[in-house]
Amino acid sequence: AQTVTQSQPEMSVQEAETVTLSCTYDTSESNYYLFWYKQPPSRQMILVIRQEAYKQQNATENRFSVNFQKAAKSFSLKISDSQLGDTAMYFCAFMKTSGTYKYIFGTGTRLKVLA
Amino acid sequence: GAGVSQSPSNKVTEKGKDVELRCDPISGHTALYWYRQSLGQGLEFLIYFQGNSAPDKSGLPSDRFSAERTGGSVSTLTIQRTQQEDSAVYLCASSFTSGGKGNEQFFGPGTRLTVL
């Protein structure tokens, strides 16, 4: 079975600074997808970034980038130039490419951006 | 276009009552998922529908929980004889045909269920 671990329950960062959120996972699959979702107080889950396991290049989306280390089973999210609107819960999620395409979520990291 | 919608937004019920939660997926999405978000358990998968295939019910916590998807579109999650531990936010998500391209799941705003 797959598991996803987010070891940082809460983090804070000053506005305009950079912060990195950690995520590790365990799987025997060779191909899969990893995601970071953001959940602001509105409860709306929003996709931040997605990584395909067979792609060695780290995904980037504007101020968001990942450090994907497949051998280490690590998938961290870096937020550059943090903004107040980045304040939210961040969930790391794993999805297989076969069977049921459900997400396996980590427990989340609550990020607070300080003015 | 419209996103995933869920109703009601909030539901308060008494222990032992039945509740129905509704999800309207994005038009054209064939896959639909239900998740439960609770303080103690985090975000957990409940059930998955894909087209006309038999649903994957492996995440349903007990036989008090059931779900159906009519006409490949709207889905209803039913909880019978609600218990206090059922209190949680129930999230629905939909996606294009699953697998392959790691299709993003689009989430609704959730239904917050409170069982008194």
Coordinates of C-alpha atoms in Angstrom, one line a residue:
Chain A
A1 CA 0.0 0.0 0.0
Q2 CA 1.1 3.5 -0.6
T3 CA 1.6 6.1 2.1
V4 CA 2.3 9.8 2.0
T5 CA 4.0 11.6 4.9
Q6 CA 4.1 15.3 5.6
S7 CA 6.2 15.8 8.6
Q8 CA 5.6 19.6 9.1
P9 CA 2.1 20.2 10.6
E10 CA 2.6 23.9 10.6
M11 CA 5.0 26.4 9.0
S12 CA 5.3 30.1 8.7
V13 CA 7.2 32.4 6.4
Q14 CA 7.6 36.1 6.0
E15 CA 6.0 37.7 2.9
A16 CA 8.4 37.7 -0.1
E17 CA 10.6 35.0 1.5
T18 CA 11.0 31.4 0.3
V19 CA 9.6 28.3 2.0
T20 CA 9.9 24.6 1.4
L21 CA 7.3 22.1 2.4
S22 CA 8.3 18.4 2.7
C23 CA 6.6 15.3 1.5
T24 CA 7.8 11.7 1.4
Y25 CA 6.0 8.7 0.1
D26 CA 6.3 5.0 0.0
T27 CA 5.3 2.8 -3.0
S28 CA 6.5 -0.1 -5.0
E29 CA 5.1 1.3 -8.2
S30 CA 7.5 2.5 -10.9
N31 CA 5.2 4.9 -12.5
Y32 CA 2.8 7.3 -10.7
Y33 CA 1.9 10.9 -10.3
L34 CA 2.4 13.3 -7.4
F35 CA 0.5 16.4 -6.7
W36 CA 0.5 19.4 -4.4
Y37 CA -2.9 20.9 -3.6
K38 CA -3.7 24.0 -1.7
Q39 CA -6.8 24.3 0.5
P40 CA -7.5 27.9 1.7
P41 CA -10.1 28.6 4.5
S42 CA -12.8 28.4 1.8
R43 CA -12.2 24.6 1.7
Q44 CA -11.8 24.7 -2.1
M45 CA -8.9 22.3 -3.0
I46 CA -6.8 23.9 -5.8
L47 CA -4.1 22.1 -7.7
V48 CA -0.7 23.8 -7.3
I49 CA 1.6 21.5 -9.2
R50 CA 1.8 18.0 -10.7
Q51 CA 4.8 15.8 -11.3
E52 CA 5.0 12.6 -13.4
A53 CA 7.3 10.0 -11.8
Y54 CA 9.0 9.1 -15.1
K55 CA 10.0 12.7 -15.8
Q56 CA 13.3 13.6 -14.2
Q57 CA 12.8 17.3 -14.7
N58 CA 11.3 19.0 -11.8
A59 CA 7.9 20.7 -12.4
T60 CA 7.5 24.4 -12.0
E61 CA 4.5 26.7 -12.0
N62 CA 5.4 30.3 -11.7
R63 CA 6.4 30.8 -8.0
F64 CA 5.9 27.1 -7.2
S65 CA 8.5 24.4 -7.9
V66 CA 9.2 20.9 -6.7
N67 CA 12.3 19.0 -5.8
F68 CA 11.4 15.4 -6.9
Q69 CA 13.9 12.8 -5.8
K70 CA 12.5 9.5 -7.0
A71 CA 15.1 7.2 -5.4
A72 CA 14.6 8.9 -2.1
K73 CA 10.8 9.0 -2.6
S74 CA 10.8 12.7 -1.8
F75 CA 8.6 15.4 -3.3
S76 CA 9.1 18.8 -1.7
L77 CA 7.3 22.0 -2.7
K78 CA 9.2 25.3 -2.8
I79 CA 7.2 28.6 -2.8
S80 CA 9.2 31.6 -3.8
D81 CA 8.3 35.2 -3.1
S82 CA 5.6 34.1 -0.7
Q83 CA 2.4 36.1 -0.7
L84 CA -0.3 36.6 1.9
G85 CA -2.7 34.7 -0.4
D86 CA -0.5 31.6 -0.1
T87 CA -1.7 31.1 3.4
A88 CA -3.5 27.8 3.3
M89 CA -3.3 24.1 4.1
Y90 CA -1.0 22.3 1.6
F91 CA -1.6 18.6 0.8
C92 CA 0.8 16.3 -1.0
A93 CA -1.0 13.5 -2.9
F94 CA 0.0 10.3 -4.7
M95 CA -1.8 8.6 -7.5
K96 CA -1.1 5.3 -9.2
T97 CA -1.4 5.0 -13.0
S98 CA -3.4 1.8 -12.7
G99 CA -6.4 0.5 -10.8
T100 CA -8.4 3.0 -9.0
Y101 CA -7.0 6.5 -9.6
K102 CA -7.7 7.7 -6.1
Y103 CA -5.4 10.1 -4.3
I104 CA -3.5 9.1 -1.3
F105 CA -3.1 12.3 0.7
G106 CA -0.6 13.3 3.3
T107 CA -1.8 14.9 6.5
G108 CA -1.2 18.4 5.3
T109 CA 1.0 21.3 6.3
R110 CA -0.6 24.5 7.5
L111 CA 1.3 27.4 6.0
K112 CA 1.0 31.0 7.3
V113 CA 2.5 33.8 5.4
L114 CA 3.3 36.7 7.7
A115 CA 3.1 40.4 6.6
Chain B
G1 CA -17.6 26.6 -17.2
A2 CA -19.0 25.6 -13.8
G3 CA -16.9 23.7 -11.4
V4 CA -17.8 20.8 -9.2
S5 CA -20.7 21.8 -7.0
Q6 CA -21.9 20.2 -3.8
S7 CA -25.0 20.6 -1.7
P8 CA -25.7 21.3 1.0
S9 CA -22.7 23.4 2.1
N10 CA -23.4 22.6 5.7
K11 CA -25.6 20.0 7.3
V12 CA -26.4 19.6 10.9
T13 CA -28.2 16.4 11.9
E14 CA -29.0 14.4 15.0
K15 CA -27.4 11.1 15.8
G16 CA -29.3 8.2 14.2
K17 CA -30.8 10.3 11.3
D18 CA -30.0 9.6 7.6
V19 CA -28.3 12.2 5.5
E20 CA -27.8 12.6 1.7
L21 CA -25.0 14.6 0.2
R22 CA -25.1 15.6 -3.4
C23 CA -22.3 16.2 -5.9
D24 CA -22.6 17.7 -9.4
P25 CA -19.3 17.0 -11.3
I26 CA -17.9 19.0 -14.2
S27 CA -19.7 18.2 -17.4
G28 CA -17.9 15.7 -19.4
H29 CA -15.9 14.3 -16.5
T30 CA -16.3 10.5 -16.4
A31 CA -14.6 9.9 -13.1
L32 CA -16.0 10.9 -9.8
Y33 CA -14.6 10.5 -6.3
W34 CA -15.7 11.1 -2.7
Y35 CA -13.3 11.9 0.1
R36 CA -13.8 12.6 3.7
Q37 CA -11.7 15.2 5.6
S38 CA -11.8 14.9 9.3
L39 CA -9.6 16.1 12.1
G40 CA -8.5 12.7 13.2
Q41 CA -8.1 11.0 9.9
G42 CA -7.0 13.6 7.5
L43 CA -8.2 13.2 3.9
E44 CA -9.4 9.7 3.1
F45 CA -10.8 8.1 0.0
L46 CA -14.3 6.8 0.2
I47 CA -15.6 5.7 -3.2
Y48 CA -14.8 6.1 -6.9
F49 CA -17.0 5.9 -10.0
Q50 CA -15.7 5.6 -13.5
G51 CA -18.2 5.6 -16.4
N52 CA -20.4 2.6 -16.3
S53 CA -18.0 0.4 -14.4
A54 CA -18.7 -1.0 -11.0
P55 CA -17.6 1.6 -8.4
D56 CA -14.6 1.0 -6.1
K57 CA -16.2 1.1 -2.7
S58 CA -13.1 0.0 -0.9
G59 CA -12.8 3.2 1.2
L60 CA -16.3 3.2 2.6
P61 CA -15.9 2.9 6.4
S62 CA -19.0 0.9 7.1
D63 CA -22.2 -0.4 5.6
R64 CA -24.0 2.7 6.8
F65 CA -22.3 4.5 3.9
S66 CA -23.4 4.1 0.3
A67 CA -23.2 6.1 -2.9
E68 CA -24.7 6.1 -6.3
R69 CA -24.2 7.9 -9.5
T70 CA -27.1 8.4 -11.8
G71 CA -26.7 8.7 -15.5
G72 CA -23.0 9.0 -15.2
S73 CA -23.3 12.5 -13.7
V74 CA -24.8 13.5 -10.4
S75 CA -23.7 11.5 -7.3
T76 CA -25.3 11.1 -3.9
L77 CA -23.5 9.9 -0.8
T78 CA -25.9 8.5 1.8
I79 CA -25.0 8.0 5.4
Q80 CA -27.6 6.0 7.4
R81 CA -28.0 6.1 11.1
T82 CA -25.4 8.9 11.5
Q83 CA -22.9 8.7 14.3
Q84 CA -20.9 11.5 15.9
E85 CA -17.7 10.1 14.3
D86 CA -19.3 10.8 10.9
S87 CA -18.8 14.5 11.5
A88 CA -16.4 15.7 8.8
V89 CA -16.2 17.6 5.6
Y90 CA -17.1 15.4 2.6
L91 CA -15.4 16.4 -0.6
C92 CA -16.4 15.4 -4.1
A93 CA -14.0 15.5 -7.0
S94 CA -14.2 14.7 -10.7
S95 CA -11.8 14.2 -13.6
F96 CA -11.6 13.3 -17.2
T97 CA -11.0 9.6 -18.0
S98 CA -8.8 8.5 -15.2
G99 CA -5.2 7.3 -15.4
G100 CA -2.9 7.8 -18.3
K101 CA -2.1 11.5 -18.1
G102 CA -2.4 11.7 -14.3
N103 CA -5.6 13.6 -14.8
E104 CA -6.1 16.3 -12.3
Q105 CA -9.0 15.9 -10.0
F106 CA -11.2 19.0 -9.6
F107 CA -12.7 19.4 -6.2
G108 CA -16.0 20.8 -5.0
P109 CA -16.2 23.1 -1.9
G110 CA -17.4 20.2 0.3
T111 CA -20.2 19.6 2.6
R112 CA -19.5 20.1 6.3
L113 CA -21.5 17.5 8.2
T114 CA -22.1 17.9 11.9
V115 CA -23.7 15.1 13.9
L116 CA -25.1 16.2 17.2

